Amino acid sequence: MHRAEADAARASTASAADATAQAVDAARADGAGAAVACDPDGVRLSGSLPGPSPTLASSALLQLIWLASPALPVGGFSYSEGLERAIDAGHVSDEAGAAAWLVDQLHLVAARSDLPLLAAAFAAWRRGDHAEIAALNGWFASTRDSAESAQQAAQMGRSLAAWLHGLDAGAPGLDALRSLEPAPQWPVAFALCAARIESVGPRDALLACAFGWAENMVQAAVKAMPLGQAAGQRLLAALAREIPAAVEHALALAAAERQAFAPMLGVLSAQHEAQYSRLFRS
């Protein structure tokens, strides 16, 4: 992955995130409620505005946290998405390298493919458009660039469908999800589970999915390099700072601009299939 390209991708999405922050600041300047608390890096932690609460209902928030949890029984912890091979090949050798790699992957891969597709699938599930769901599922399956990445998308998608069936066998959309060919893909399955939570919007769903991905990838880095737990938390903090801009980019991306093009990552994923010693399935 190329650093300059990642920087350009982040720069192109910064205006959307800045506009959101400016709107909140303007509302506060007009006499709106409590001040917004910030951490030392300036990340907004809490606040209030007049009118309806901008926060999710407690039950909806808990269900999103559940979906984003690495403890969800879908096997996400068993995949490194090429990171293990990058470490073995010497492309990533320390904490700073791992942070740069994962931030690039967030902006160059997730924000251009997984997250915008999840947003489109979320909207399609909400309006009951199963033809569009099938098309999105097929696009995602056909753009996996290695056997391992195809296996990950299908296995995690099937596992999430099985999880939902175990909770609610009559869940709307579940039969359509389980019938998708060649298999329900992970972002499409996640979109259904998020869309069925009342009051959750597409931005909420994308933030939850992106943070769940970040947690899994940080754990992969901690185990494969290895890194200490404190270093892992610094990696997670770096990704958390980047996720909002990646989500805004994904939400603004037109369907024709959606892409899955990360040649180096694809090559590393293919090489990982024959790697002699490995902890992860990708």
mmCIF file of C-alpha atoms in Angstrom:
data_model
loop_
_atom_site.group_PDB
_atom_site.id
_atom_site.type_symbol
_atom_site.label_atom_id
_atom_site.label_comp_id
_atom_site.label_asym_id
_atom_site.label_seq_id
_atom_site.Cartn_x
_atom_site.Cartn_y
_atom_site.Cartn_z
ATOM 1 C CA MET A 1 0.000 0.000 0.000
ATOM 2 C CA HIS A 2 1.270 3.492 -0.858
ATOM 3 C CA ARG A 3 1.481 6.183 1.834
ATOM 4 C CA ALA A 4 0.973 9.111 -0.517
ATOM 5 C CA GLU A 5 -2.226 7.605 -1.861
ATOM 6 C CA ALA A 6 -3.523 7.005 1.664
ATOM 7 C CA ASP A 7 -2.740 10.589 2.639
ATOM 8 C CA ALA A 8 -4.626 11.837 -0.411
ATOM 9 C CA ALA A 9 -7.606 9.646 0.438
ATOM 10 C CA ARG A 10 -7.708 11.016 3.973
ATOM 11 C CA ALA A 11 -7.383 14.597 2.716
ATOM 12 C CA SER A 12 -10.281 14.135 0.308
ATOM 13 C CA THR A 13 -12.586 13.087 3.155
ATOM 14 C CA ALA A 14 -11.494 15.579 5.786
ATOM 15 C CA SER A 15 -13.907 18.260 4.567
ATOM 16 C CA ALA A 16 -16.938 16.084 5.348
ATOM 17 C CA ALA A 17 -15.741 15.393 8.876
ATOM 18 C CA ASP A 18 -14.852 19.072 9.339
ATOM 19 C CA ALA A 19 -18.307 20.131 8.166
ATOM 20 C CA THR A 20 -19.921 17.872 10.761
ATOM 21 C CA ALA A 21 -17.740 19.270 13.528
ATOM 22 C CA GLN A 22 -18.421 22.840 12.393
ATOM 23 C CA ALA A 23 -22.169 22.224 12.450
ATOM 24 C CA VAL A 24 -21.968 20.982 16.032
ATOM 25 C CA ASP A 25 -19.775 23.916 17.018
ATOM 26 C CA ALA A 26 -22.198 26.376 15.407
ATOM 27 C CA ALA A 27 -25.104 24.853 17.274
ATOM 28 C CA ARG A 28 -23.221 25.148 20.542
ATOM 29 C CA ALA A 29 -22.353 28.785 19.779
ATOM 30 C CA ASP A 30 -26.073 29.503 19.395
ATOM 31 C CA GLY A 31 -26.636 28.524 23.020
ATOM 32 C CA ALA A 32 -27.001 24.785 22.658
ATOM 33 C CA GLY A 33 -26.671 22.858 25.871
ATOM 34 C CA ALA A 34 -23.606 21.480 27.552
ATOM 35 C CA ALA A 35 -20.021 21.841 26.408
ATOM 36 C CA VAL A 36 -18.492 18.944 24.541
ATOM 37 C CA ALA A 37 -15.841 17.046 26.477
ATOM 38 C CA CYS A 38 -12.648 16.145 24.621
ATOM 39 C CA ASP A 39 -9.737 13.835 25.231
ATOM 40 C CA PRO A 40 -6.155 15.168 24.925
ATOM 41 C CA ASP A 41 -6.229 14.517 21.156
ATOM 42 C CA GLY A 42 -9.369 16.588 20.677
ATOM 43 C CA VAL A 43 -11.698 13.661 20.016
ATOM 44 C CA ARG A 44 -15.285 14.450 21.051
ATOM 45 C CA LEU A 45 -16.419 12.289 23.944
ATOM 46 C CA SER A 46 -19.844 13.557 24.949
ATOM 47 C CA GLY A 47 -22.206 16.491 24.681
ATOM 48 C CA SER A 48 -25.799 17.577 24.163
ATOM 49 C CA LEU A 49 -27.796 19.683 21.710
ATOM 50 C CA PRO A 50 -31.361 21.001 21.932
ATOM 51 C CA GLY A 51 -34.194 18.911 20.547
ATOM 52 C CA PRO A 52 -34.081 15.113 20.153
ATOM 53 C CA SER A 53 -31.109 13.380 21.747
ATOM 54 C CA PRO A 54 -28.253 12.848 19.241
ATOM 55 C CA THR A 55 -27.327 9.626 21.002
ATOM 56 C CA LEU A 56 -28.694 6.154 20.396
ATOM 57 C CA ALA A 57 -31.122 4.547 22.778
ATOM 58 C CA SER A 58 -29.295 2.424 25.335
ATOM 59 C CA SER A 59 -30.679 -0.834 23.945
ATOM 60 C CA ALA A 60 -29.639 0.067 20.389
ATOM 61 C CA LEU A 61 -26.159 1.109 21.498
ATOM 62 C CA LEU A 62 -25.672 -2.143 23.382
ATOM 63 C CA GLN A 63 -26.741 -4.185 20.363
ATOM 64 C CA LEU A 64 -24.243 -2.316 18.157
ATOM 65 C CA ILE A 65 -21.479 -2.900 20.714
ATOM 66 C CA TRP A 66 -22.461 -6.577 20.658
ATOM 67 C CA LEU A 67 -22.174 -6.704 16.857
ATOM 68 C CA ALA A 68 -18.761 -4.995 16.971
ATOM 69 C CA SER A 69 -17.395 -7.234 19.730
ATOM 70 C CA PRO A 70 -14.504 -9.578 18.925
ATOM 71 C CA ALA A 71 -16.373 -12.065 21.117
ATOM 72 C CA LEU A 72 -19.093 -12.385 18.467
ATOM 73 C CA PRO A 73 -18.834 -16.040 17.337
ATOM 74 C CA VAL A 74 -17.975 -15.380 13.690
ATOM 75 C CA GLY A 75 -14.248 -16.145 13.733
ATOM 76 C CA GLY A 76 -12.955 -12.654 12.998
ATOM 77 C CA PHE A 77 -10.086 -13.155 15.438
ATOM 78 C CA SER A 78 -8.653 -15.902 13.238
ATOM 79 C CA TYR A 79 -7.873 -13.634 10.259
ATOM 80 C CA SER A 80 -5.047 -11.113 9.840
ATOM 81 C CA GLU A 81 -5.992 -10.055 6.273
ATOM 82 C CA GLY A 82 -2.430 -10.305 4.996
ATOM 83 C CA LEU A 83 -0.818 -8.617 8.000
ATOM 84 C CA GLU A 84 0.874 -11.821 9.165
ATOM 85 C CA ARG A 85 2.469 -12.223 5.737
ATOM 86 C CA ALA A 86 3.499 -8.546 5.700
ATOM 87 C CA ILE A 87 5.262 -9.092 9.028
ATOM 88 C CA ASP A 88 6.929 -12.285 7.801
ATOM 89 C CA ALA A 89 8.102 -10.509 4.618
ATOM 90 C CA GLY A 90 9.564 -7.604 6.588
ATOM 91 C CA HIS A 91 7.110 -4.950 5.379
ATOM 92 C CA VAL A 92 5.936 -4.392 8.966
ATOM 93 C CA SER A 93 8.522 -4.691 11.731
ATOM 94 C CA ASP A 94 7.496 -2.450 14.623
ATOM 95 C CA GLU A 95 4.628 -0.574 16.223
ATOM 96 C CA ALA A 96 4.947 2.457 13.945
ATOM 97 C CA GLY A 97 4.973 0.234 10.879
ATOM 98 C CA ALA A 98 1.909 -1.643 12.077
ATOM 99 C CA ALA A 99 0.060 1.634 12.684
ATOM 100 C CA ALA A 100 0.928 2.948 9.221
ATOM 101 C CA TRP A 101 -0.086 -0.347 7.593
ATOM 102 C CA LEU A 102 -3.455 -0.595 9.315
ATOM 103 C CA VAL A 103 -4.343 3.076 8.796
ATOM 104 C CA ASP A 104 -3.559 2.688 5.097
ATOM 105 C CA GLN A 105 -5.673 -0.468 4.939
ATOM 106 C CA LEU A 106 -8.556 1.354 6.594
ATOM 107 C CA HIS A 107 -8.521 4.191 4.048
ATOM 108 C CA LEU A 108 -7.469 2.333 0.899
ATOM 109 C CA VAL A 109 -9.482 -0.861 1.367
ATOM 110 C CA ALA A 110 -12.249 -0.651 3.967
ATOM 111 C CA ALA A 111 -13.336 2.913 3.148
ATOM 112 C CA ARG A 112 -13.494 2.169 -0.590
ATOM 113 C CA SER A 113 -15.037 -1.305 -0.566
ATOM 114 C CA ASP A 114 -16.313 -2.934 2.627
ATOM 115 C CA LEU A 115 -17.807 0.134 4.296
ATOM 116 C CA PRO A 116 -19.560 1.712 1.290
ATOM 117 C CA LEU A 117 -20.982 -1.687 0.383
ATOM 118 C CA LEU A 118 -22.213 -2.103 3.955
ATOM 119 C CA ALA A 119 -23.934 1.302 3.711
ATOM 120 C CA ALA A 120 -25.644 0.325 0.456
ATOM 121 C CA ALA A 121 -26.710 -3.045 1.872
ATOM 122 C CA PHE A 122 -28.028 -1.378 5.030
ATOM 123 C CA ALA A 123 -30.304 0.846 2.934
ATOM 124 C CA ALA A 124 -31.390 -2.088 0.746
ATOM 125 C CA TRP A 125 -32.323 -4.235 3.762
ATOM 126 C CA ARG A 126 -34.316 -1.349 5.245
ATOM 127 C CA ARG A 127 -36.404 -0.962 2.082
ATOM 128 C CA GLY A 128 -36.678 -4.733 1.477
ATOM 129 C CA ASP A 129 -34.850 -4.662 -1.875
ATOM 130 C CA HIS A 130 -33.619 -8.245 -2.077
ATOM 131 C CA ALA A 131 -32.578 -7.912 -5.726
ATOM 132 C CA GLU A 132 -30.166 -5.125 -4.773
ATOM 133 C CA ILE A 133 -28.928 -7.196 -1.835
ATOM 134 C CA ALA A 134 -28.135 -10.089 -4.182
ATOM 135 C CA ALA A 135 -26.282 -7.738 -6.541
ATOM 136 C CA LEU A 136 -24.219 -6.222 -3.725
ATOM 137 C CA ASN A 137 -23.429 -9.658 -2.317
ATOM 138 C CA GLY A 138 -22.310 -10.865 -5.736
ATOM 139 C CA TRP A 139 -20.100 -7.816 -6.261
ATOM 140 C CA PHE A 140 -18.349 -8.308 -2.942
ATOM 141 C CA ALA A 141 -17.798 -12.029 -3.523
ATOM 142 C CA SER A 142 -16.435 -11.458 -7.035
ATOM 143 C CA THR A 143 -13.946 -8.791 -5.926
ATOM 144 C CA ARG A 144 -12.114 -10.912 -3.346
ATOM 145 C CA ASP A 145 -8.586 -11.162 -4.701
ATOM 146 C CA SER A 146 -7.374 -14.352 -3.010
ATOM 147 C CA ALA A 147 -8.762 -17.656 -1.810
ATOM 148 C CA GLU A 148 -8.177 -16.628 1.799
ATOM 149 C CA SER A 149 -10.039 -13.332 1.535
ATOM 150 C CA ALA A 150 -12.930 -15.074 -0.236
ATOM 151 C CA GLN A 151 -13.012 -17.716 2.506
ATOM 152 C CA GLN A 152 -13.031 -15.029 5.221
ATOM 153 C CA ALA A 153 -15.917 -13.046 3.710
ATOM 154 C CA ALA A 154 -18.035 -16.174 3.194
ATOM 155 C CA GLN A 155 -17.228 -17.915 6.476
ATOM 156 C CA MET A 156 -17.880 -14.836 8.598
ATOM 157 C CA GLY A 157 -21.064 -14.076 6.665
ATOM 158 C CA ARG A 158 -22.413 -17.603 7.134
ATOM 159 C CA SER A 159 -21.465 -17.559 10.812
ATOM 160 C CA LEU A 160 -23.263 -14.268 11.390
ATOM 161 C CA ALA A 161 -26.356 -15.631 9.628
ATOM 162 C CA ALA A 162 -26.221 -18.686 11.906
ATOM 163 C CA TRP A 163 -25.831 -16.413 14.952
ATOM 164 C CA LEU A 164 -28.895 -14.412 13.944
ATOM 165 C CA HIS A 165 -30.881 -17.598 13.304
ATOM 166 C CA GLY A 166 -29.995 -18.795 16.803
ATOM 167 C CA LEU A 167 -31.329 -15.561 18.298
ATOM 168 C CA ASP A 168 -34.417 -15.140 16.104
ATOM 169 C CA ALA A 169 -35.191 -17.846 13.539
ATOM 170 C CA GLY A 170 -38.006 -15.710 12.130
ATOM 171 C CA ALA A 171 -35.992 -12.498 11.747
ATOM 172 C CA PRO A 172 -37.120 -10.488 8.684
ATOM 173 C CA GLY A 173 -34.585 -10.851 5.890
ATOM 174 C CA LEU A 174 -32.875 -13.884 7.405
ATOM 175 C CA ASP A 175 -34.127 -16.353 4.776
ATOM 176 C CA ALA A 176 -33.030 -13.992 2.013
ATOM 177 C CA LEU A 177 -29.607 -13.628 3.638
ATOM 178 C CA ARG A 178 -29.066 -17.375 4.008
ATOM 179 C CA SER A 179 -30.074 -18.006 0.364
ATOM 180 C CA LEU A 180 -27.477 -15.630 -1.112
ATOM 181 C CA GLU A 181 -24.977 -17.119 -3.547
ATOM 182 C CA PRO A 182 -22.181 -18.115 -3.406
ATOM 183 C CA ALA A 183 -22.603 -17.388 0.330
ATOM 184 C CA PRO A 184 -23.766 -14.443 2.415
ATOM 185 C CA GLN A 185 -20.818 -12.067 2.535
ATOM 186 C CA TRP A 186 -19.716 -10.487 5.814
ATOM 187 C CA PRO A 187 -20.649 -6.821 5.121
ATOM 188 C CA VAL A 188 -24.061 -7.842 3.765
ATOM 189 C CA ALA A 189 -24.778 -9.999 6.813
ATOM 190 C CA PHE A 190 -23.560 -7.281 9.183
ATOM 191 C CA ALA A 191 -25.795 -4.762 7.392
ATOM 192 C CA LEU A 192 -28.890 -6.886 8.024
ATOM 193 C CA CYS A 193 -28.081 -7.331 11.716
ATOM 194 C CA ALA A 194 -27.531 -3.576 12.111
ATOM 195 C CA ALA A 195 -30.553 -2.559 10.020
ATOM 196 C CA ARG A 196 -32.918 -4.523 12.248
ATOM 197 C CA ILE A 197 -31.912 -2.448 15.300
ATOM 198 C CA GLU A 198 -34.427 0.339 15.760
ATOM 199 C CA SER A 199 -33.023 3.902 15.654
ATOM 200 C CA VAL A 200 -29.650 2.791 14.241
ATOM 201 C CA GLY A 201 -28.575 4.670 11.125
ATOM 202 C CA PRO A 202 -26.005 3.787 8.455
ATOM 203 C CA ARG A 203 -23.298 5.917 10.067
ATOM 204 C CA ASP A 204 -23.769 4.087 13.364
ATOM 205 C CA ALA A 205 -23.518 0.731 11.589
ATOM 206 C CA LEU A 206 -20.340 1.681 9.726
ATOM 207 C CA LEU A 207 -18.654 3.047 12.846
ATOM 208 C CA ALA A 208 -19.431 -0.163 14.737
ATOM 209 C CA CYS A 209 -18.212 -2.414 11.929
ATOM 210 C CA ALA A 210 -15.025 -0.400 11.414
ATOM 211 C CA PHE A 211 -14.180 -0.452 15.106
ATOM 212 C CA GLY A 212 -14.806 -4.198 15.292
ATOM 213 C CA TRP A 213 -12.409 -4.648 12.364
ATOM 214 C CA ALA A 214 -9.853 -2.424 14.096
ATOM 215 C CA GLU A 215 -9.985 -4.480 17.291
ATOM 216 C CA ASN A 216 -9.460 -7.727 15.384
ATOM 217 C CA MET A 217 -6.562 -6.326 13.369
ATOM 218 C CA VAL A 218 -4.843 -4.859 16.416
ATOM 219 C CA GLN A 219 -5.052 -8.227 18.156
ATOM 220 C CA ALA A 220 -3.562 -9.842 15.061
ATOM 221 C CA ALA A 221 -0.643 -7.386 15.203
ATOM 222 C CA VAL A 222 -0.146 -7.961 18.930
ATOM 223 C CA LYS A 223 0.026 -11.730 18.431
ATOM 224 C CA ALA A 224 1.968 -11.907 15.158
ATOM 225 C CA MET A 225 4.767 -9.395 15.759
ATOM 226 C CA PRO A 226 4.468 -9.695 18.813
ATOM 227 C CA LEU A 227 3.632 -6.398 20.526
ATOM 228 C CA GLY A 228 2.746 -5.613 24.118
ATOM 229 C CA GLN A 229 -0.762 -4.743 25.244
ATOM 230 C CA ALA A 230 0.109 -1.058 25.714
ATOM 231 C CA ALA A 231 1.373 -0.901 22.129
ATOM 232 C CA GLY A 232 -1.833 -2.573 21.001
ATOM 233 C CA GLN A 233 -3.888 0.107 22.739
ATOM 234 C CA ARG A 234 -1.870 2.829 21.016
ATOM 235 C CA LEU A 235 -2.577 1.147 17.674
ATOM 236 C CA LEU A 236 -6.274 1.037 18.481
ATOM 237 C CA ALA A 237 -6.223 4.722 19.448
ATOM 238 C CA ALA A 238 -4.575 5.602 16.130
ATOM 239 C CA LEU A 239 -7.249 3.693 14.201
ATOM 240 C CA ALA A 240 -10.077 5.177 16.282
ATOM 241 C CA ARG A 241 -8.901 8.663 15.299
ATOM 242 C CA GLU A 242 -9.016 7.713 11.610
ATOM 243 C CA ILE A 243 -12.304 5.783 11.539
ATOM 244 C CA PRO A 244 -14.727 8.762 11.469
ATOM 245 C CA ALA A 245 -13.154 10.217 8.306
ATOM 246 C CA ALA A 246 -13.099 6.773 6.666
ATOM 247 C CA VAL A 247 -16.790 6.330 7.452
ATOM 248 C CA GLU A 248 -17.677 9.762 6.050
ATOM 249 C CA HIS A 249 -15.812 8.900 2.862
ATOM 250 C CA ALA A 250 -17.648 5.582 2.582
ATOM 251 C CA LEU A 251 -21.045 7.220 3.097
ATOM 252 C CA ALA A 252 -20.339 9.828 0.406
ATOM 253 C CA LEU A 253 -18.970 7.349 -2.149
ATOM 254 C CA ALA A 254 -21.143 6.775 -5.224
ATOM 255 C CA ALA A 255 -21.824 3.189 -6.272
ATOM 256 C CA ALA A 256 -19.763 3.648 -9.437
ATOM 257 C CA GLU A 257 -16.774 4.745 -7.342
ATOM 258 C CA ARG A 258 -16.789 1.706 -5.077
ATOM 259 C CA GLN A 259 -13.660 -0.366 -5.678
ATOM 260 C CA ALA A 260 -11.643 -3.262 -4.314
ATOM 261 C CA PHE A 261 -8.131 -2.623 -5.599
ATOM 262 C CA ALA A 262 -5.185 -3.262 -3.300
ATOM 263 C CA PRO A 263 -2.701 -5.291 -5.392
ATOM 264 C CA MET A 264 0.018 -5.572 -2.771
ATOM 265 C CA LEU A 265 -2.454 -6.780 -0.177
ATOM 266 C CA GLY A 266 -3.804 -9.324 -2.654
ATOM 267 C CA VAL A 267 -0.326 -10.652 -3.406
ATOM 268 C CA LEU A 268 0.523 -10.947 0.281
ATOM 269 C CA SER A 269 -2.770 -12.726 0.948
ATOM 270 C CA ALA A 270 -2.036 -15.222 -1.825
ATOM 271 C CA GLN A 271 1.494 -15.783 -0.504
ATOM 272 C CA HIS A 272 0.128 -16.355 2.978
ATOM 273 C CA GLU A 273 -1.702 -19.441 1.700
ATOM 274 C CA ALA A 274 1.671 -21.185 1.343
ATOM 275 C CA GLN A 275 3.461 -19.581 4.278
ATOM 276 C CA TYR A 276 5.297 -22.247 6.259
ATOM 277 C CA SER A 277 4.452 -21.110 9.790
ATOM 278 C CA ARG A 278 1.314 -19.113 10.539
ATOM 279 C CA LEU A 279 -1.104 -18.297 13.332
ATOM 280 C CA PHE A 280 -3.946 -16.926 11.212
ATOM 281 C CA ARG A 281 -6.200 -18.132 8.417
ATOM 282 C CA SER A 282 -5.395 -15.105 6.231
#
